[in-house]
């Protein structure tokens, strides 16, 4: 790996954080779809608010609440501080945490500490390693996998599928051939569960089925309605090359808003699980635009085991209100559980959602 390539990766990871905090990079023509639903009110909840239990399980382990901090960063010096704070919050609430793409850790050992720091500050929670589809397409070797897992004492490996992001990225890698084949090999050889996620364009039922048949343990839908990674990369592209009109204006608008809304992914995958009983117990993560406890609650009633969030968690960390934000989201969740008569997360999953008129 040349110094130039390594520097581009560092620049990219730094500017992702900066752009996500500053620029307007949300979908402007699409929402998560979660706002289309509301819970049926229960006038007889038969629940004491103080008794409501938010704990649940993920991949067989008890966790404090059905929330995960999504994969974000690592691989440059400032990322160590971000990851430390994310890890401390995750440990405090006993919720799972994903780190950002570990490609940099594989390319340059001096950046490994920015990932390893998470385990030092979060000794007891589930922490997940992360790598992108382009690396999977090339075929990860055994030593790459060992480095990623050992650095974090990881509980699993997350693979992100990000075709639209790579398409817009100035230095994007658009060779997505053989990803599925290599994923199947990976799930056969690795000793921990493999989670596959998108980064904001969503996972359809068709793709979910291909992934499950390839041995993937968990699917994180990372649907449309939160960040548009096409927009993030368009900001980087324009900074480097100016307005180049790569796409015609109306196509550009459609591509920047490309993706399956989070709620639609959940509905479609729930149907798939009904049709294919052998996948009935597969855990689904709802993410893409999650920004409060009602989003978490609706996600669970639409079939998710957990909800996960990246950008709003990053913003809260930046504003020094991360713990308070998570606390507020969990309080939202408790309020919904009280008003639907759910004293446990399992109860909440069976509560009725109504499509708003
Ligand atoms: C600053 C930042 C960096 C990210 N880097 C990664 C990454 O390295 N690997 C990955 O799988 N997802 C990455 N993501 C995507 C998120 O994990 C998530 O899937 C996506 O942003 C949608 O969720 P959100 O709407 O809650 O932000 C990143 C997100 C943010 C905000």
mmCIF file of C-alpha atoms and ligand atoms in Angstrom:
data_model
loop_
_atom_site.group_PDB
_atom_site.id
_atom_site.type_symbol
_atom_site.label_atom_id
_atom_site.label_comp_id
_atom_site.label_asym_id
_atom_site.label_seq_id
_atom_site.Cartn_x
_atom_site.Cartn_y
_atom_site.Cartn_z
ATOM 1 C CA UNK A 1 0.000 0.000 0.000
ATOM 2 C CA UNK A 2 1.548 3.340 -1.070
ATOM 3 C CA UNK A 3 1.664 6.381 1.261
ATOM 4 C CA UNK A 4 -0.618 8.266 -1.141
ATOM 5 C CA UNK A 5 -3.359 5.629 -0.963
ATOM 6 C CA UNK A 6 -3.053 5.510 2.810
ATOM 7 C CA UNK A 7 -3.301 9.334 3.029
ATOM 8 C CA UNK A 8 -6.448 9.334 0.881
ATOM 9 C CA UNK A 9 -8.064 6.827 3.261
ATOM 10 C CA UNK A 10 -7.155 8.988 6.277
ATOM 11 C CA UNK A 11 -8.455 12.148 4.577
ATOM 12 C CA UNK A 12 -11.669 10.339 3.663
ATOM 13 C CA UNK A 13 -12.399 9.114 7.188
ATOM 14 C CA UNK A 14 -11.695 12.569 8.664
ATOM 15 C CA UNK A 15 -13.818 14.433 6.140
ATOM 16 C CA UNK A 16 -16.713 11.985 6.560
ATOM 17 C CA UNK A 17 -17.025 13.001 10.213
ATOM 18 C CA UNK A 18 -16.628 16.689 9.402
ATOM 19 C CA UNK A 19 -19.171 16.619 6.519
ATOM 20 C CA UNK A 20 -21.676 14.588 8.532
ATOM 21 C CA UNK A 21 -21.536 17.215 11.288
ATOM 22 C CA UNK A 22 -21.683 20.298 9.089
ATOM 23 C CA UNK A 23 -23.245 19.815 5.690
ATOM 24 C CA UNK A 24 -26.811 19.188 4.643
ATOM 25 C CA UNK A 25 -26.510 15.585 3.617
ATOM 26 C CA UNK A 26 -29.918 14.187 4.520
ATOM 27 C CA UNK A 27 -32.218 12.756 1.865
ATOM 28 C CA UNK A 28 -34.410 15.621 0.641
ATOM 29 C CA UNK A 29 -36.945 13.556 -1.276
ATOM 30 C CA UNK A 30 -37.255 10.577 1.017
ATOM 31 C CA UNK A 31 -37.909 9.736 4.666
ATOM 32 C CA UNK A 32 -37.431 6.539 6.672
ATOM 33 C CA UNK A 33 -41.163 5.793 6.384
ATOM 34 C CA UNK A 34 -41.332 5.148 10.143
ATOM 35 C CA UNK A 35 -43.327 8.364 10.529
ATOM 36 C CA UNK A 36 -46.161 6.746 8.524
ATOM 37 C CA UNK A 37 -46.931 4.466 11.481
ATOM 38 C CA UNK A 38 -48.326 5.002 14.959
ATOM 39 C CA UNK A 39 -49.017 2.575 17.773
ATOM 40 C CA UNK A 40 -52.554 1.733 18.748
ATOM 41 C CA UNK A 41 -53.230 3.340 22.118
ATOM 42 C CA UNK A 42 -53.929 1.001 25.014
ATOM 43 C CA UNK A 43 -56.321 2.614 27.497
ATOM 44 C CA UNK A 44 -55.784 -0.305 29.883
ATOM 45 C CA UNK A 45 -52.023 -0.803 29.880
ATOM 46 C CA UNK A 46 -51.902 -2.782 33.171
ATOM 47 C CA UNK A 47 -48.230 -1.814 33.477
ATOM 48 C CA UNK A 48 -46.327 0.191 36.114
ATOM 49 C CA UNK A 49 -43.988 2.619 34.311
ATOM 50 C CA UNK A 50 -41.200 1.981 36.833
ATOM 51 C CA UNK A 51 -41.326 -1.772 36.170
ATOM 52 C CA UNK A 52 -40.716 -1.505 32.418
ATOM 53 C CA UNK A 53 -37.661 -3.545 31.428
ATOM 54 C CA UNK A 54 -35.702 -2.381 28.374
ATOM 55 C CA UNK A 55 -33.226 -5.245 28.392
ATOM 56 C CA UNK A 56 -33.202 -7.693 25.519
ATOM 57 C CA UNK A 57 -30.757 -10.039 23.792
ATOM 58 C CA UNK A 58 -28.596 -9.778 20.701
ATOM 59 C CA UNK A 59 -26.792 -12.780 19.247
ATOM 60 C CA UNK A 60 -27.522 -14.674 22.432
ATOM 61 C CA UNK A 61 -26.165 -12.067 24.851
ATOM 62 C CA UNK A 62 -28.205 -9.959 27.262
ATOM 63 C CA UNK A 63 -27.947 -6.231 26.513
ATOM 64 C CA UNK A 64 -29.278 -3.154 28.328
ATOM 65 C CA UNK A 65 -31.594 -1.863 25.583
ATOM 66 C CA UNK A 66 -32.488 -2.567 21.934
ATOM 67 C CA UNK A 67 -30.067 0.035 20.608
ATOM 68 C CA UNK A 68 -26.681 -0.188 18.938
ATOM 69 C CA UNK A 69 -24.104 2.466 18.069
ATOM 70 C CA UNK A 70 -23.518 1.978 14.339
ATOM 71 C CA UNK A 71 -20.122 1.590 12.712
ATOM 72 C CA UNK A 72 -18.451 4.942 12.139
ATOM 73 C CA UNK A 73 -14.820 5.557 12.552
ATOM 74 C CA UNK A 74 -11.197 4.639 13.243
ATOM 75 C CA UNK A 75 -7.957 4.763 11.281
ATOM 76 C CA UNK A 76 -6.626 8.238 12.052
ATOM 77 C CA UNK A 77 -5.357 9.792 15.250
ATOM 78 C CA UNK A 78 -8.455 11.841 16.240
ATOM 79 C CA UNK A 79 -10.677 8.816 15.664
ATOM 80 C CA UNK A 80 -9.235 7.259 18.816
ATOM 81 C CA UNK A 81 -10.905 9.933 20.948
ATOM 82 C CA UNK A 82 -14.232 9.528 19.139
ATOM 83 C CA UNK A 83 -14.105 5.759 19.510
ATOM 84 C CA UNK A 84 -13.149 6.054 23.178
ATOM 85 C CA UNK A 85 -16.214 8.189 23.936
ATOM 86 C CA UNK A 86 -18.536 5.990 21.887
ATOM 87 C CA UNK A 87 -17.187 2.945 23.728
ATOM 88 C CA UNK A 88 -17.640 4.566 27.144
ATOM 89 C CA UNK A 89 -21.276 5.391 26.372
ATOM 90 C CA UNK A 90 -21.953 1.925 24.966
ATOM 91 C CA UNK A 91 -20.426 0.342 28.083
ATOM 92 C CA UNK A 92 -22.492 2.599 30.356
ATOM 93 C CA UNK A 93 -25.776 1.545 28.704
ATOM 94 C CA UNK A 94 -24.598 -2.021 27.995
ATOM 95 C CA UNK A 95 -25.374 -1.753 24.277
ATOM 96 C CA UNK A 96 -23.425 -3.088 21.247
ATOM 97 C CA UNK A 97 -20.965 -0.961 19.280
ATOM 98 C CA UNK A 98 -19.589 -1.155 15.754
ATOM 99 C CA UNK A 99 -16.303 0.464 14.728
ATOM 100 C CA UNK A 100 -15.687 2.040 11.325
ATOM 101 C CA UNK A 101 -14.087 0.307 8.376
ATOM 102 C CA UNK A 102 -10.859 -1.373 9.491
ATOM 103 C CA UNK A 103 -9.229 -1.215 6.065
ATOM 104 C CA UNK A 104 -6.832 1.388 7.463
ATOM 105 C CA UNK A 105 -5.846 -0.929 10.320
ATOM 106 C CA UNK A 106 -4.968 -3.615 7.775
ATOM 107 C CA UNK A 107 -2.966 -1.195 5.631
ATOM 108 C CA UNK A 108 -1.076 0.609 8.369
ATOM 109 C CA UNK A 109 -0.403 -0.841 11.832
ATOM 110 C CA UNK A 110 0.151 2.601 13.377
ATOM 111 C CA UNK A 111 -3.618 3.249 13.222
ATOM 112 C CA UNK A 112 -4.670 0.047 14.950
ATOM 113 C CA UNK A 113 -4.829 1.702 18.359
ATOM 114 C CA UNK A 114 -7.676 3.992 17.197
ATOM 115 C CA UNK A 115 -9.812 0.823 16.938
ATOM 116 C CA UNK A 116 -8.339 -1.142 19.852
ATOM 117 C CA UNK A 117 -9.191 1.707 22.232
ATOM 118 C CA UNK A 118 -12.861 0.665 22.133
ATOM 119 C CA UNK A 119 -12.178 -2.622 23.939
ATOM 120 C CA UNK A 120 -10.097 -0.858 26.616
ATOM 121 C CA UNK A 121 -13.013 1.432 27.475
ATOM 122 C CA UNK A 122 -15.769 -1.117 26.918
ATOM 123 C CA UNK A 123 -14.573 -4.415 28.357
ATOM 124 C CA UNK A 124 -17.958 -6.095 28.704
ATOM 125 C CA UNK A 125 -20.108 -5.159 25.687
ATOM 126 C CA UNK A 126 -20.365 -6.648 22.199
ATOM 127 C CA UNK A 127 -17.989 -4.869 19.797
ATOM 128 C CA UNK A 128 -18.044 -5.534 16.073
ATOM 129 C CA UNK A 129 -15.240 -5.233 13.527
ATOM 130 C CA UNK A 130 -16.066 -3.677 10.144
ATOM 131 C CA UNK A 131 -14.918 -4.007 6.550
ATOM 132 C CA UNK A 132 -16.347 -2.956 3.184
ATOM 133 C CA UNK A 133 -17.676 -4.955 0.249
ATOM 134 C CA UNK A 134 -14.762 -3.902 -2.028
ATOM 135 C CA UNK A 135 -12.338 -5.607 0.401
ATOM 136 C CA UNK A 136 -14.573 -8.686 0.513
ATOM 137 C CA UNK A 137 -14.669 -8.728 -3.307
ATOM 138 C CA UNK A 138 -10.869 -8.916 -3.358
ATOM 139 C CA UNK A 139 -11.005 -11.774 -0.823
ATOM 140 C CA UNK A 140 -9.852 -11.238 2.768
ATOM 141 C CA UNK A 141 -7.050 -13.516 3.874
ATOM 142 C CA UNK A 142 -6.913 -15.318 7.209
ATOM 143 C CA UNK A 143 -4.390 -12.926 8.688
ATOM 144 C CA UNK A 144 -6.571 -9.854 7.840
ATOM 145 C CA UNK A 145 -9.505 -11.453 9.619
ATOM 146 C CA UNK A 146 -7.370 -12.356 12.635
ATOM 147 C CA UNK A 147 -5.968 -8.816 12.918
ATOM 148 C CA UNK A 148 -9.442 -7.244 12.866
ATOM 149 C CA UNK A 149 -10.977 -9.652 15.341
ATOM 150 C CA UNK A 150 -8.047 -9.738 17.768
ATOM 151 C CA UNK A 151 -7.652 -5.948 17.872
ATOM 152 C CA UNK A 152 -11.149 -5.589 19.291
ATOM 153 C CA UNK A 153 -11.633 -9.020 20.833
ATOM 154 C CA UNK A 154 -14.572 -8.726 18.476
ATOM 155 C CA UNK A 155 -17.915 -10.448 18.896
ATOM 156 C CA UNK A 156 -18.511 -10.469 15.153
ATOM 157 C CA UNK A 157 -17.594 -8.928 11.815
ATOM 158 C CA UNK A 158 -19.785 -6.384 10.065
ATOM 159 C CA UNK A 159 -19.496 -6.173 6.282
ATOM 160 C CA UNK A 160 -20.880 -3.018 4.708
ATOM 161 C CA UNK A 161 -22.380 -2.970 1.225
ATOM 162 C CA UNK A 162 -22.029 0.557 -0.129
ATOM 163 C CA UNK A 163 -22.348 0.504 -3.919
ATOM 164 C CA UNK A 164 -23.974 3.953 -4.181
ATOM 165 C CA UNK A 165 -21.341 5.498 -1.913
ATOM 166 C CA UNK A 166 -18.482 4.016 -3.954
ATOM 167 C CA UNK A 167 -20.203 5.216 -7.155
ATOM 168 C CA UNK A 168 -20.137 8.833 -5.935
ATOM 169 C CA UNK A 169 -16.770 8.668 -4.159
ATOM 170 C CA UNK A 170 -13.972 10.506 -6.003
ATOM 171 C CA UNK A 171 -11.636 7.517 -5.440
ATOM 172 C CA UNK A 172 -14.484 4.953 -5.257
ATOM 173 C CA UNK A 173 -13.977 1.266 -5.943
ATOM 174 C CA UNK A 174 -16.852 0.118 -8.123
ATOM 175 C CA UNK A 175 -15.820 -3.493 -8.608
ATOM 176 C CA UNK A 176 -18.586 -5.319 -6.756
ATOM 177 C CA UNK A 177 -18.184 -8.646 -8.573
ATOM 178 C CA UNK A 178 -17.905 -11.820 -6.464
ATOM 179 C CA UNK A 179 -18.933 -10.178 -3.179
ATOM 180 C CA UNK A 180 -21.601 -12.815 -2.473
ATOM 181 C CA UNK A 181 -19.285 -15.706 -3.313
ATOM 182 C CA UNK A 182 -16.564 -14.347 -0.981
ATOM 183 C CA UNK A 183 -19.140 -13.669 1.737
ATOM 184 C CA UNK A 184 -20.213 -17.313 1.604
ATOM 185 C CA UNK A 185 -16.566 -18.390 1.992
ATOM 186 C CA UNK A 186 -16.118 -15.937 4.853
ATOM 187 C CA UNK A 187 -19.158 -17.195 6.783
ATOM 188 C CA UNK A 188 -17.842 -20.758 6.350
ATOM 189 C CA UNK A 189 -14.406 -20.019 7.767
ATOM 190 C CA UNK A 190 -14.840 -17.289 10.386
ATOM 191 C CA UNK A 191 -15.452 -18.251 14.017
ATOM 192 C CA UNK A 192 -17.757 -15.334 14.889
ATOM 193 C CA UNK A 193 -21.094 -14.186 13.373
ATOM 194 C CA UNK A 194 -21.077 -12.088 10.193
ATOM 195 C CA UNK A 195 -23.454 -9.136 10.064
ATOM 196 C CA UNK A 196 -24.115 -7.464 6.715
ATOM 197 C CA UNK A 197 -25.311 -3.877 6.516
ATOM 198 C CA UNK A 198 -25.900 -1.165 3.939
ATOM 199 C CA UNK A 199 -24.949 2.424 4.732
ATOM 200 C CA UNK A 200 -28.203 4.207 3.864
ATOM 201 C CA UNK A 201 -29.643 2.701 0.672
ATOM 202 C CA UNK A 202 -31.319 -0.257 2.363
ATOM 203 C CA UNK A 203 -31.389 -4.030 1.880
ATOM 204 C CA UNK A 204 -34.264 -5.543 -0.115
ATOM 205 C CA UNK A 205 -35.907 -8.897 0.650
ATOM 206 C CA UNK A 206 -34.227 -10.358 -2.448
ATOM 207 C CA UNK A 207 -30.756 -9.365 -1.294
ATOM 208 C CA UNK A 208 -31.569 -10.377 2.295
ATOM 209 C CA UNK A 209 -32.406 -13.884 1.064
ATOM 210 C CA UNK A 210 -29.129 -14.108 -0.901
ATOM 211 C CA UNK A 211 -27.221 -13.017 2.210
ATOM 212 C CA UNK A 212 -28.995 -15.459 4.510
ATOM 213 C CA UNK A 213 -28.415 -18.312 2.072
ATOM 214 C CA UNK A 214 -24.727 -17.335 2.093
ATOM 215 C CA UNK A 215 -24.660 -17.907 5.853
ATOM 216 C CA UNK A 216 -24.892 -14.321 7.107
ATOM 217 C CA UNK A 217 -26.132 -14.256 10.728
ATOM 218 C CA UNK A 218 -27.672 -10.773 11.027
ATOM 219 C CA UNK A 219 -28.887 -8.166 8.541
ATOM 220 C CA UNK A 220 -28.742 -4.462 9.344
ATOM 221 C CA UNK A 221 -30.993 -2.802 6.788
ATOM 222 C CA UNK A 222 -29.379 0.696 7.005
ATOM 223 C CA UNK A 223 -32.174 2.064 4.863
ATOM 224 C CA UNK A 224 -32.829 5.391 3.214
ATOM 225 C CA UNK A 225 -34.159 8.368 5.130
ATOM 226 C CA UNK A 226 -31.153 9.349 7.251
ATOM 227 C CA UNK A 227 -27.850 10.215 5.633
ATOM 228 C CA UNK A 228 -27.431 10.042 1.900
ATOM 229 C CA UNK A 229 -23.855 8.819 1.488
ATOM 230 C CA UNK A 230 -24.145 9.792 -2.165
ATOM 231 C CA UNK A 231 -24.510 13.379 -0.934
ATOM 232 C CA UNK A 232 -21.559 13.077 1.445
ATOM 233 C CA UNK A 233 -19.338 11.862 -1.403
ATOM 234 C CA UNK A 234 -20.770 14.476 -3.788
ATOM 235 C CA UNK A 235 -19.575 17.158 -1.320
ATOM 236 C CA UNK A 236 -16.080 15.599 -1.371
ATOM 237 C CA UNK A 237 -16.149 15.239 -5.150
ATOM 238 C CA UNK A 238 -17.173 18.870 -5.700
ATOM 239 C CA UNK A 239 -14.458 20.086 -3.299
ATOM 240 C CA UNK A 240 -11.862 18.227 -5.379
ATOM 241 C CA UNK A 241 -13.107 18.672 -8.919
ATOM 242 C CA UNK A 242 -15.715 21.475 -8.811
ATOM 243 C CA UNK A 243 -19.156 21.055 -10.376
ATOM 244 C CA UNK A 244 -18.376 18.565 -13.113
ATOM 245 C CA UNK A 245 -21.879 17.541 -14.183
ATOM 246 C CA UNK A 246 -21.083 13.842 -14.077
ATOM 247 C CA UNK A 247 -24.819 13.147 -14.263
ATOM 248 C CA UNK A 248 -27.696 15.011 -15.872
ATOM 249 C CA UNK A 249 -29.483 17.220 -13.289
ATOM 250 C CA UNK A 250 -32.678 15.182 -12.935
ATOM 251 C CA UNK A 251 -30.756 11.883 -12.780
ATOM 252 C CA UNK A 252 -28.439 13.387 -10.164
ATOM 253 C CA UNK A 253 -31.407 14.352 -7.975
ATOM 254 C CA UNK A 254 -32.749 10.803 -8.233
ATOM 255 C CA UNK A 255 -29.363 9.189 -7.558
ATOM 256 C CA UNK A 256 -28.704 11.395 -4.519
ATOM 257 C CA UNK A 257 -32.049 10.175 -3.134
ATOM 258 C CA UNK A 258 -31.530 6.544 -4.192
ATOM 259 C CA UNK A 259 -32.470 3.787 -1.782
ATOM 260 C CA UNK A 260 -35.178 1.787 -0.015
ATOM 261 C CA UNK A 261 -36.656 3.547 3.026
ATOM 262 C CA UNK A 262 -35.834 1.888 6.349
ATOM 263 C CA UNK A 263 -39.472 0.966 7.157
ATOM 264 C CA UNK A 264 -39.952 -0.614 3.719
ATOM 265 C CA UNK A 265 -36.859 -2.818 4.217
ATOM 266 C CA UNK A 266 -38.232 -3.982 7.571
ATOM 267 C CA UNK A 267 -41.680 -4.768 6.146
ATOM 268 C CA UNK A 268 -40.255 -6.693 3.177
ATOM 269 C CA UNK A 269 -37.781 -8.693 5.264
ATOM 270 C CA UNK A 270 -40.518 -9.506 7.801
ATOM 271 C CA UNK A 271 -42.569 -11.000 4.944
ATOM 272 C CA UNK A 272 -39.526 -12.953 3.754
ATOM 273 C CA UNK A 273 -39.041 -14.422 7.234
ATOM 274 C CA UNK A 274 -42.693 -15.529 7.281
ATOM 275 C CA UNK A 275 -42.279 -17.223 3.898
ATOM 276 C CA UNK A 276 -38.999 -18.910 4.826
ATOM 277 C CA UNK A 277 -39.380 -20.432 8.326
ATOM 278 C CA UNK A 278 -35.737 -21.579 8.346
ATOM 279 C CA UNK A 279 -34.802 -17.883 8.672
ATOM 280 C CA UNK A 280 -37.548 -17.046 11.193
ATOM 281 C CA UNK A 281 -35.093 -16.526 14.068
ATOM 282 C CA UNK A 282 -32.575 -14.388 12.165
ATOM 283 C CA UNK A 283 -32.093 -11.084 13.946
ATOM 284 C CA UNK A 284 -32.644 -7.885 11.965
ATOM 285 C CA UNK A 285 -31.215 -4.486 12.847
ATOM 286 C CA UNK A 286 -33.190 -1.396 11.891
ATOM 287 C CA UNK A 287 -31.052 1.575 10.960
ATOM 288 C CA UNK A 288 -30.922 4.522 8.616
ATOM 289 C CA UNK A 289 -32.346 7.734 10.078
ATOM 290 C CA UNK A 290 -33.041 6.486 13.632
ATOM 291 C CA UNK A 291 -33.267 9.584 15.800
ATOM 292 C CA UNK A 292 -35.484 8.933 18.833
ATOM 293 C CA UNK A 293 -37.046 6.234 20.983
ATOM 294 C CA UNK A 294 -40.264 6.146 18.941
ATOM 295 C CA UNK A 295 -38.178 5.160 15.900
ATOM 296 C CA UNK A 296 -36.680 2.342 17.984
ATOM 297 C CA UNK A 297 -40.120 1.207 19.190
ATOM 298 C CA UNK A 298 -41.645 1.216 15.688
ATOM 299 C CA UNK A 299 -38.622 -0.675 14.349
ATOM 300 C CA UNK A 300 -39.177 -3.462 16.863
ATOM 301 C CA UNK A 301 -42.877 -3.701 16.049
ATOM 302 C CA UNK A 302 -41.873 -3.978 12.368
ATOM 303 C CA UNK A 303 -39.702 -6.992 13.099
ATOM 304 C CA UNK A 304 -36.291 -5.681 14.192
ATOM 305 C CA UNK A 305 -34.385 -7.022 17.178
ATOM 306 C CA UNK A 306 -32.510 -3.748 17.638
ATOM 307 C CA UNK A 307 -32.296 -0.287 16.145
ATOM 308 C CA UNK A 308 -28.931 1.322 15.410
ATOM 309 C CA UNK A 309 -27.877 4.899 14.848
ATOM 310 C CA UNK A 310 -24.792 6.656 13.523
ATOM 311 C CA UNK A 311 -25.198 10.280 12.525
ATOM 312 C CA UNK A 312 -27.445 11.397 15.397
ATOM 313 C CA UNK A 313 -25.153 9.648 17.865
ATOM 314 C CA UNK A 314 -22.149 11.415 16.305
ATOM 315 C CA UNK A 315 -23.938 14.768 16.515
ATOM 316 C CA UNK A 316 -24.800 14.168 20.173
ATOM 317 C CA UNK A 317 -21.173 13.272 20.902
ATOM 318 C CA UNK A 318 -20.021 16.436 19.138
ATOM 319 C CA UNK A 319 -22.456 18.492 21.240
ATOM 320 C CA UNK A 320 -21.219 16.745 24.408
ATOM 321 C CA UNK A 321 -24.678 15.306 25.054
ATOM 322 C CA UNK A 322 -24.224 11.668 24.060
ATOM 323 C CA UNK A 323 -25.216 10.035 27.367
ATOM 324 C CA UNK A 324 -28.136 12.458 27.773
ATOM 325 C CA UNK A 325 -29.343 11.726 24.226
ATOM 326 C CA UNK A 326 -29.270 7.959 24.706
ATOM 327 C CA UNK A 327 -31.013 8.371 28.059
ATOM 328 C CA UNK A 328 -33.738 10.484 26.387
ATOM 329 C CA UNK A 329 -34.233 7.939 23.587
ATOM 330 C CA UNK A 330 -34.642 5.166 26.147
ATOM 331 C CA UNK A 331 -37.109 7.322 28.031
ATOM 332 C CA UNK A 332 -39.101 7.810 24.771
ATOM 333 C CA UNK A 333 -39.084 4.046 24.375
ATOM 334 C CA UNK A 334 -40.399 3.528 27.916
ATOM 335 C CA UNK A 335 -43.191 6.040 27.277
ATOM 336 C CA UNK A 336 -44.315 4.101 24.174
ATOM 337 C CA UNK A 337 -44.130 0.822 26.093
ATOM 338 C CA UNK A 338 -46.275 2.271 28.887
ATOM 339 C CA UNK A 339 -48.934 3.572 26.477
ATOM 340 C CA UNK A 340 -49.100 0.305 24.559
ATOM 341 C CA UNK A 341 -49.095 -1.862 27.701
ATOM 342 C CA UNK A 342 -45.714 -3.505 27.060
ATOM 343 C CA UNK A 343 -43.621 -4.262 30.127
ATOM 344 C CA UNK A 344 -40.870 -6.028 28.161
ATOM 345 C CA UNK A 345 -39.238 -5.586 24.759
ATOM 346 C CA UNK A 346 -40.740 -8.939 23.694
ATOM 347 C CA UNK A 347 -44.230 -7.554 24.511
ATOM 348 C CA UNK A 348 -43.550 -4.411 22.492
ATOM 349 C CA UNK A 349 -42.701 -6.419 19.369
ATOM 350 C CA UNK A 350 -46.277 -7.721 19.286
ATOM 351 C CA UNK A 351 -48.013 -4.367 19.679
ATOM 352 C CA UNK A 352 -50.166 -3.092 16.837
ATOM 353 C CA UNK A 353 -48.935 -0.390 14.490
ATOM 354 C CA UNK A 354 -51.515 1.525 12.494
ATOM 355 C CA UNK A 355 -50.781 3.300 9.219
ATOM 356 C CA UNK A 356 -51.570 6.984 9.776
ATOM 357 C CA UNK A 357 -54.377 8.375 7.625
HETATM 358 C C1 LIG B 1 -19.091 9.637 10.150
HETATM 359 C C2 LIG B 1 -19.638 8.312 9.705
HETATM 360 C C3 LIG B 1 -18.768 7.343 9.235
HETATM 361 C C4 LIG B 1 -19.252 6.087 8.828
HETATM 362 N N1 LIG B 1 -18.373 5.110 8.468
HETATM 363 C C5 LIG B 1 -18.836 3.837 8.281
HETATM 364 C C6 LIG B 1 -17.949 2.745 8.142
HETATM 365 O O1 LIG B 1 -16.727 2.900 8.152
HETATM 366 N N2 LIG B 1 -18.484 1.498 7.975
HETATM 367 C C7 LIG B 1 -19.834 1.289 7.939
HETATM 368 O O2 LIG B 1 -20.298 0.145 7.835
HETATM 369 N N3 LIG B 1 -20.706 2.326 8.049
HETATM 370 C C8 LIG B 1 -20.243 3.570 8.237
HETATM 371 N N4 LIG B 1 -21.120 4.603 8.409
HETATM 372 C C9 LIG B 1 -22.546 4.376 8.113
HETATM 373 C C10 LIG B 1 -23.382 4.136 9.350
HETATM 374 O O3 LIG B 1 -22.931 3.005 10.068
HETATM 375 C C11 LIG B 1 -24.879 3.989 9.006
HETATM 376 O O4 LIG B 1 -25.090 2.767 8.336
HETATM 377 C C12 LIG B 1 -25.434 5.090 8.135
HETATM 378 O O5 LIG B 1 -24.858 6.352 8.422
HETATM 379 C C13 LIG B 1 -26.946 5.196 8.276
HETATM 380 O O6 LIG B 1 -27.314 5.411 9.613
HETATM 381 P P1 LIG B 1 -27.687 6.868 10.200
HETATM 382 O O7 LIG B 1 -28.796 7.417 9.349
HETATM 383 O O8 LIG B 1 -28.104 6.612 11.615
HETATM 384 O O9 LIG B 1 -26.457 7.719 10.111
HETATM 385 C C14 LIG B 1 -20.657 5.845 8.834
HETATM 386 C C15 LIG B 1 -21.512 6.835 9.324
HETATM 387 C C16 LIG B 1 -21.037 8.052 9.769
HETATM 388 C C17 LIG B 1 -21.999 9.088 10.277
#
